[in-house]
mmCIF file of C-alpha atoms in Angstrom:
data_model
loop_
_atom_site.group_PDB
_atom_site.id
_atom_site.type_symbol
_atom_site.label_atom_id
_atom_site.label_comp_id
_atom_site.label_asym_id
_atom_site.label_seq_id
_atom_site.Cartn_x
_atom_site.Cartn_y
_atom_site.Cartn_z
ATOM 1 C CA UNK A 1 0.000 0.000 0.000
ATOM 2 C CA UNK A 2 1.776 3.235 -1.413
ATOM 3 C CA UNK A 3 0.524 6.788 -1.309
ATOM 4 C CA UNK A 4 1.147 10.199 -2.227
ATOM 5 C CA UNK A 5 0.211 12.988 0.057
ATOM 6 C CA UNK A 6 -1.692 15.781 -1.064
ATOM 7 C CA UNK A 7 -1.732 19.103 0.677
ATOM 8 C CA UNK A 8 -5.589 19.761 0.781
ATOM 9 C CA UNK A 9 -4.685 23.858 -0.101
ATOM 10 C CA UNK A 10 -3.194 22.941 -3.226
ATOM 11 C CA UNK A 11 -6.256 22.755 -5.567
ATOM 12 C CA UNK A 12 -3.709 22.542 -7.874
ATOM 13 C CA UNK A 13 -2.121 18.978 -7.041
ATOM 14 C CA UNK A 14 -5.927 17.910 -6.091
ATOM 15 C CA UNK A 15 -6.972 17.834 -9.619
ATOM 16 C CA UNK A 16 -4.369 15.747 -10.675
ATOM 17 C CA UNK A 17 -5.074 13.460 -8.166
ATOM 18 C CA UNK A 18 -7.236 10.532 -10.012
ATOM 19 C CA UNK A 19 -4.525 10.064 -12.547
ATOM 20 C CA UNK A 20 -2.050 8.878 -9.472
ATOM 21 C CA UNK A 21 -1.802 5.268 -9.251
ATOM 22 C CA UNK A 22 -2.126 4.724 -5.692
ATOM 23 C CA UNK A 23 -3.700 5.803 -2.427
ATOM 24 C CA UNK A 24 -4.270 9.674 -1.911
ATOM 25 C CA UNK A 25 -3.181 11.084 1.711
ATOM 26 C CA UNK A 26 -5.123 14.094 1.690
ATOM 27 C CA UNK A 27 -3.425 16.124 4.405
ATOM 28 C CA UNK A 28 -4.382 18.892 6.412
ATOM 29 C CA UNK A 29 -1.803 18.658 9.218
ATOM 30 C CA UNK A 30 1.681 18.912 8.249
ATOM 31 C CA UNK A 31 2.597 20.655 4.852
ATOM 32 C CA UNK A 32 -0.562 22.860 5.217
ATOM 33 C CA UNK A 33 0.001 26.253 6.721
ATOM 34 C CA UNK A 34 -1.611 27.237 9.713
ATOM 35 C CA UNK A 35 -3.531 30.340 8.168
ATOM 36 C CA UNK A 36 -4.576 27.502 5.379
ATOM 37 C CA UNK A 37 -6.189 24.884 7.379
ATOM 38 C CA UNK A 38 -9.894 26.092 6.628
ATOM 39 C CA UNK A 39 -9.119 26.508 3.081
ATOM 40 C CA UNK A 40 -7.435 23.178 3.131
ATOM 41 C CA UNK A 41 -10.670 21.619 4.373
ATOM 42 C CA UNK A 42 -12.914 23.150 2.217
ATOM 43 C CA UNK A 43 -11.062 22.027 -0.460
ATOM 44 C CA UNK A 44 -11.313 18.508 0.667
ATOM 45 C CA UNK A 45 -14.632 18.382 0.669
ATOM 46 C CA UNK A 46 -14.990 19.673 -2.763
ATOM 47 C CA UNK A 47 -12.492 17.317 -4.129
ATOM 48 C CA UNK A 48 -14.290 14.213 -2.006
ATOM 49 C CA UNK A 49 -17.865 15.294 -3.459
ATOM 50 C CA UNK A 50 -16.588 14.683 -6.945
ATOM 51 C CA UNK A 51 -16.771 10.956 -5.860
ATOM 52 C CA UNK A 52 -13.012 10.167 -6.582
ATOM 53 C CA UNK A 53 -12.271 6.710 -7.765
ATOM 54 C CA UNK A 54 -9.628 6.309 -5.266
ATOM 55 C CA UNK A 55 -8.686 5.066 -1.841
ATOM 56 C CA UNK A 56 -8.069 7.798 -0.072
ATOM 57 C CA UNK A 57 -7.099 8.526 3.668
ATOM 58 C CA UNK A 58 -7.254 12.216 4.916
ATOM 59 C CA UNK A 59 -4.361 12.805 7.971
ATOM 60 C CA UNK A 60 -6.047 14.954 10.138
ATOM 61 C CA UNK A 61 -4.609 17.403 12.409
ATOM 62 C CA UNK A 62 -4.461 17.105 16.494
ATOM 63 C CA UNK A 63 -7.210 16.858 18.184
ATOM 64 C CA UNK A 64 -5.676 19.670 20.546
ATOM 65 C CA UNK A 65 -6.229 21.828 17.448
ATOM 66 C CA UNK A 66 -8.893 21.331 14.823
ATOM 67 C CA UNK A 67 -8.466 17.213 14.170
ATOM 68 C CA UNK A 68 -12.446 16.284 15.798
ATOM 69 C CA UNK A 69 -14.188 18.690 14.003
ATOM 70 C CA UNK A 70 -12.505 17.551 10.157
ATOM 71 C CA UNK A 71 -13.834 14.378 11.241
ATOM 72 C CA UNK A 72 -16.635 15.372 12.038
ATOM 73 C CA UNK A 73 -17.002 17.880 8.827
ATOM 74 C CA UNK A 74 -15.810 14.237 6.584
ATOM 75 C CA UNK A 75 -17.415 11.751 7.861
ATOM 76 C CA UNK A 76 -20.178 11.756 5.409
ATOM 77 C CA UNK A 77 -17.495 10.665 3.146
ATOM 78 C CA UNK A 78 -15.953 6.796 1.962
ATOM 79 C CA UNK A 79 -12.622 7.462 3.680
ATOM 80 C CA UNK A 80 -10.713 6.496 5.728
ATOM 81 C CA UNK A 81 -8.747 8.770 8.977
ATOM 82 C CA UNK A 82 -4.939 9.085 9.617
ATOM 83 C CA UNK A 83 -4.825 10.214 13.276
ATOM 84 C CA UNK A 84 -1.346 12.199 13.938
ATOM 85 C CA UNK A 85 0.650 12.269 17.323
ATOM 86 C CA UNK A 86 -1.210 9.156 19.534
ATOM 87 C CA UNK A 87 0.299 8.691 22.572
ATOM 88 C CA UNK A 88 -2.569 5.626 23.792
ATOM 89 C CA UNK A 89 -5.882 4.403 22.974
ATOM 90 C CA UNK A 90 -7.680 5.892 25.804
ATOM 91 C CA UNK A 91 -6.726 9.818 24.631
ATOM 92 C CA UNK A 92 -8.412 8.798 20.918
ATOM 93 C CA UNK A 93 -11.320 7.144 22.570
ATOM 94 C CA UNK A 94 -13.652 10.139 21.083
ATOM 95 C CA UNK A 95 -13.063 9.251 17.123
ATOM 96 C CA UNK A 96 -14.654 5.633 17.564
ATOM 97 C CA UNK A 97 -17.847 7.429 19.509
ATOM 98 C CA UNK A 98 -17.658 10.179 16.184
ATOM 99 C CA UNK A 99 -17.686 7.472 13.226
ATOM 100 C CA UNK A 100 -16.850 3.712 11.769
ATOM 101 C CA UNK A 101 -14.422 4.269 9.536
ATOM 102 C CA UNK A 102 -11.273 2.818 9.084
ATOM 103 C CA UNK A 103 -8.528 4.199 11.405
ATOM 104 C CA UNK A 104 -4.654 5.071 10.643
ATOM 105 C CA UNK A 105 -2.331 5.769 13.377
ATOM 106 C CA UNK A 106 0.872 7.939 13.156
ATOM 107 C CA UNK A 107 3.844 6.470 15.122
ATOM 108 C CA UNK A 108 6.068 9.408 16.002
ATOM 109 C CA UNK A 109 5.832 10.059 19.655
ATOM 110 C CA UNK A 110 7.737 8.058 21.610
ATOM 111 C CA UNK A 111 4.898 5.950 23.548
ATOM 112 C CA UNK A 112 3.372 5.130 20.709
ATOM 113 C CA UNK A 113 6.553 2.949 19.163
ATOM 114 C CA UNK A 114 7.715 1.495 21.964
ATOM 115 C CA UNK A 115 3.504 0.326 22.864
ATOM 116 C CA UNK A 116 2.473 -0.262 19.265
ATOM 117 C CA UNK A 117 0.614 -3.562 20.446
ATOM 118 C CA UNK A 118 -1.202 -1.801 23.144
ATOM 119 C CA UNK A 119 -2.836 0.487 20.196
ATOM 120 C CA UNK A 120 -5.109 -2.573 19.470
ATOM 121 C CA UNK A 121 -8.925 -1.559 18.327
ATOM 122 C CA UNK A 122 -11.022 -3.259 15.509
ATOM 123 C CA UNK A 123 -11.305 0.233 13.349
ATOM 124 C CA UNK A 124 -7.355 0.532 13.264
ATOM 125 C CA UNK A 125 -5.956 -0.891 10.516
ATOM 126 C CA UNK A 126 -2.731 0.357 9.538
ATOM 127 C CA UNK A 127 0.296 2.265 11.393
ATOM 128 C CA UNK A 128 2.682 4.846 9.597
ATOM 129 C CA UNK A 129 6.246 5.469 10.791
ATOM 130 C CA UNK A 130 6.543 9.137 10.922
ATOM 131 C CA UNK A 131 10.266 8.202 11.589
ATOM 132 C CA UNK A 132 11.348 12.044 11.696
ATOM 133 C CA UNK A 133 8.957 13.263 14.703
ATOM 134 C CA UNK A 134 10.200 9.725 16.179
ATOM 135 C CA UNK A 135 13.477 11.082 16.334
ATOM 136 C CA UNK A 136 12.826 14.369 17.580
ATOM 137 C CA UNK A 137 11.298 12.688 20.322
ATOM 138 C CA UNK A 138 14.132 10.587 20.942
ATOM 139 C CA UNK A 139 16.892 13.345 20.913
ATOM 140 C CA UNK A 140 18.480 11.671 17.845
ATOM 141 C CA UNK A 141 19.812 13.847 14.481
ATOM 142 C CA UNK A 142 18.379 13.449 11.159
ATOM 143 C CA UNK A 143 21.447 12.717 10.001
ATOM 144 C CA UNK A 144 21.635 8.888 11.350
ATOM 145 C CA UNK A 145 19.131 8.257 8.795
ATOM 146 C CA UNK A 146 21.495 5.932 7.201
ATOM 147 C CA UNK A 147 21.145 2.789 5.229
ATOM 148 C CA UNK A 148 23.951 1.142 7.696
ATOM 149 C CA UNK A 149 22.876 2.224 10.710
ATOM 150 C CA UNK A 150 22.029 -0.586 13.323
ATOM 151 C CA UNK A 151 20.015 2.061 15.024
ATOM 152 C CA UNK A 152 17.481 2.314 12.506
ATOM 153 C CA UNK A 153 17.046 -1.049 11.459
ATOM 154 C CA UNK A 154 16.092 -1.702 14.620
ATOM 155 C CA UNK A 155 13.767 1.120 14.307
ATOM 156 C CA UNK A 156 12.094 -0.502 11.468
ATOM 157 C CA UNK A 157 12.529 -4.100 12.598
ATOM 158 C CA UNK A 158 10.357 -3.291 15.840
ATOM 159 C CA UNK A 159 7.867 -1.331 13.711
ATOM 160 C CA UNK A 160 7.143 -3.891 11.454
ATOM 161 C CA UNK A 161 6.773 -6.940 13.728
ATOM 162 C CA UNK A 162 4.778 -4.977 16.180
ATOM 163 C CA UNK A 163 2.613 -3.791 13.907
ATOM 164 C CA UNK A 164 2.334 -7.740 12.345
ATOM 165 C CA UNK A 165 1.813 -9.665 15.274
ATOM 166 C CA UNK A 166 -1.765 -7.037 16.460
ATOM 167 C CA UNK A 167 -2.482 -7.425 12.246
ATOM 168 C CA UNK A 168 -1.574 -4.057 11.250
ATOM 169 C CA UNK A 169 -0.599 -2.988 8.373
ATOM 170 C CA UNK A 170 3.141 -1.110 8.768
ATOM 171 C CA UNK A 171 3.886 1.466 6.074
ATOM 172 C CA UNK A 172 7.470 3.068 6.347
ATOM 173 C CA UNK A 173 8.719 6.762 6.264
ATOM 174 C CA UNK A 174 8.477 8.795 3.654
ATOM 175 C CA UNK A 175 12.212 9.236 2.691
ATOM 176 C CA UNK A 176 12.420 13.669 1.842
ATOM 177 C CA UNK A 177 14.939 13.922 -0.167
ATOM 178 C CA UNK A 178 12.760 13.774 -3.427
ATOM 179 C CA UNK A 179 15.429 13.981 -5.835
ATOM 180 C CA UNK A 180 17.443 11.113 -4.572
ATOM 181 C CA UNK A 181 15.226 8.047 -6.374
ATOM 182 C CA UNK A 182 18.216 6.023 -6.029
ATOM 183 C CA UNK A 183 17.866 6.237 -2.197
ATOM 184 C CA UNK A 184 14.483 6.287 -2.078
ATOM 185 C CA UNK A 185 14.710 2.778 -4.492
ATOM 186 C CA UNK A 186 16.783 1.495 -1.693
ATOM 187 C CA UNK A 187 15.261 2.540 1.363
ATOM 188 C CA UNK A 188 12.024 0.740 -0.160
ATOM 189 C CA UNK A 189 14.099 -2.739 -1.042
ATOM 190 C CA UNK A 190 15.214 -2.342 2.568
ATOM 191 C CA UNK A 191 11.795 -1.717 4.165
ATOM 192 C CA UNK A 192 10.180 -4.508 2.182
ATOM 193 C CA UNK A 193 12.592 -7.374 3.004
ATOM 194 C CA UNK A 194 11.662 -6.380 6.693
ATOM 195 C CA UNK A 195 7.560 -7.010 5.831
ATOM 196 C CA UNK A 196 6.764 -3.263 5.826
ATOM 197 C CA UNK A 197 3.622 -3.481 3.208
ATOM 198 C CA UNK A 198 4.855 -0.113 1.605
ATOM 199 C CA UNK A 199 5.693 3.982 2.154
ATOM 200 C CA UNK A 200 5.016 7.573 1.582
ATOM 201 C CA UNK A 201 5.268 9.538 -1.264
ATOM 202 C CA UNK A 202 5.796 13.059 -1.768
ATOM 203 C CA UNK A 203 6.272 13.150 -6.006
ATOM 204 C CA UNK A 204 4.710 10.983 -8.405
ATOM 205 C CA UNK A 205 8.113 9.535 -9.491
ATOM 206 C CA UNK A 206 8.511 8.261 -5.946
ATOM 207 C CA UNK A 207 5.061 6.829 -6.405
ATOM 208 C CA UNK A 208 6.319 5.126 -9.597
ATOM 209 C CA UNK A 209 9.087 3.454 -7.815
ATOM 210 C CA UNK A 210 7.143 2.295 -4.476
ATOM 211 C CA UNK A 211 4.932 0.944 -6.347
ATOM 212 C CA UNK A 212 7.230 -1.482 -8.561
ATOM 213 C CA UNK A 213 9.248 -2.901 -5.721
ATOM 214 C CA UNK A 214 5.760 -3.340 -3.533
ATOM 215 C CA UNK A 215 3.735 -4.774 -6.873
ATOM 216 C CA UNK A 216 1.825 -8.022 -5.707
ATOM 217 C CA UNK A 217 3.421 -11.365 -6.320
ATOM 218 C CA UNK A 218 2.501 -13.769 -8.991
ATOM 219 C CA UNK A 219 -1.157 -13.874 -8.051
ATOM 220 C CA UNK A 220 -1.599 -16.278 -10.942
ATOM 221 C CA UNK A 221 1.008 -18.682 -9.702
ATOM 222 C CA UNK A 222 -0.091 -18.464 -6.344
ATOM 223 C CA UNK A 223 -3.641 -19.529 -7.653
ATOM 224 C CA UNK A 224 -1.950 -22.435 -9.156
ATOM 225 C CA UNK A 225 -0.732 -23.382 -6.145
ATOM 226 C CA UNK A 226 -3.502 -23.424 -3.989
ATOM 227 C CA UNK A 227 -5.814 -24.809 -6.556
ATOM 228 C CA UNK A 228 -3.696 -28.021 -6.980
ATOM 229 C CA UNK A 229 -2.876 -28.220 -3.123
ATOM 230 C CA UNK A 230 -6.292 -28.132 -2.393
ATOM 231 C CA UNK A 231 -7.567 -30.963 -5.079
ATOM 232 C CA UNK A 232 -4.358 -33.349 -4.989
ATOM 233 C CA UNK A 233 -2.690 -32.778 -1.214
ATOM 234 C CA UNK A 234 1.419 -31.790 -1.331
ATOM 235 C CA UNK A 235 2.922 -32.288 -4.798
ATOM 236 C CA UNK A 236 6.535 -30.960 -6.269
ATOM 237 C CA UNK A 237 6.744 -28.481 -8.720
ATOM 238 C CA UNK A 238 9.774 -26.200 -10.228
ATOM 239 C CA UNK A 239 12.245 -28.065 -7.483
ATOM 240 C CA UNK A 240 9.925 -26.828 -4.794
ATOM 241 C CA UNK A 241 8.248 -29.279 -2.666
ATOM 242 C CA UNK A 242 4.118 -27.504 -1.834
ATOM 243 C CA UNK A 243 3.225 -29.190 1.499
ATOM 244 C CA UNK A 244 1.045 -27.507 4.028
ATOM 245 C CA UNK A 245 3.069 -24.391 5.224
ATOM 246 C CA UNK A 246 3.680 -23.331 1.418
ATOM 247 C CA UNK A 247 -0.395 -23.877 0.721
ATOM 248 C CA UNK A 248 -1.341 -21.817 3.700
ATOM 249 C CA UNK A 249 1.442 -18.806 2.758
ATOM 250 C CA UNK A 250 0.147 -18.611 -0.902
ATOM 251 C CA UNK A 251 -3.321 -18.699 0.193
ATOM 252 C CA UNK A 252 -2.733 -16.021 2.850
ATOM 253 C CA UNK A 253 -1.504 -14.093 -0.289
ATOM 254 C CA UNK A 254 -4.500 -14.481 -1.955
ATOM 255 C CA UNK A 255 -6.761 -12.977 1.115
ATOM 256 C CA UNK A 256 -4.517 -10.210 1.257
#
């Protein structure tokens, strides 16, 4: 699962929008200027009554500033709620009483990484790294974002079982220098050999790339597999020998 984010005062990048081949972010938090939040919103809704053929996910602000009343003002809508800065369930407790949709969580404070499976609620479904905030909050300087850095693989290592074993879905960082697509090609092979299910995007060539190293497997083949399992028990096939463990992972890849 890729997306780009959107900046909801940039009518602009809205109307491109349903030509992107992924999931919109449509933000009104970060990226949005303070004096631009209303506009932002407005816009939103405008761009969400043209009945968009897209998933889309709108990252709300705080709820210490305007974050309950956009979800209050889009609710009406099919979307789905990014909820930024959660420390704990119990402080979010008002957005399940306010509506049933689908629930994203930011992980960038500090309590919220190191008790990811303590933010365990049927409407959450998916958990973002916002790996820069994380580090703030740590004391730690941008600059040990590096591909060797033990540090940070542990970082992501945590984020992605923790998010696994409660049945999240774990999206990584969005990587900000938009230029470099050679880092950003990397930083997704490393974030997908770790099960992170894909990242942020802030350009549509970033998009491009996310969404070529995060493409599905062979669906087809894993058809195949489960199809024959299923009708003639384990069997060998390529040099690979399909007994239970391989049936159930390529079936799990169908139900994805």
């Amino acid at each position: 699962m890729n997306y780009i984010m959107i900046s909801g005062h940039n009518e602009k990048h809205l109307l491109k929008a349903n030509k992107l081949d992924g999931v919109i972010m449509l933000n009104l938090e970060d990226g949005v200027p303070k004096n631009k939040k209303k506009v932002a919103l407005e816009n939103i809704i405008q761009f969400l009554k043209t009945k968009p053929n897209k998933q889309i996910v709108v990252r709300t602000n705080d709820f210490n500033e305007s974050g309950l009343d956009e979800i209050i003002a889009l609710n009406e809508f099919d979307i789905a709620f990014r909820i930024p800065k959660v420390n704990s369930l119990k402080e979010i407790e008002r957005v399940f009483d306010l509506t049933k949709k689908d629930i994203h969580l930011s992980i960038e404070t500090k309590e919220a990484f190191f008790n990811i499976k303590k933010l365990n609620h049927s409407q959450i479904k998916t958990f973002y790294l916002g790996i820069l905030d994380l580090f703030d909050e740590l004391k730690l300087n941008h600059n040990l974002i590096q591909f060797d850095n033990p540090l940070l693989n542990k970082i992501l290592v945590d984020f992605s079982l923790e998010s696994l074993y409660i049945d999240k879905i774990p999206i990584g960082f969005v990587y900000q220098q938009y230029k470099d697509l050679d880092g950003f090609r990397k930083w997704c092979e490393i974030q997908k050999q770790i099960g992170i299910k894909g990242v942020g995007c802030i350009t549509p060539a970033q998009l491009e790339i996310a969404n070529e190293i995060f493409k599905n497997e062979d669906l087809e083949y894993a058809k195949m597999i489960v199809k024959k399992f299923e009708k003639e028990g384990p069997f060998t096939i390529d040099g690979l020998y399909v007994d239970e463990p391989i049936y159930k992972n390529y079936k799990m890849m169908l139900e994805k």
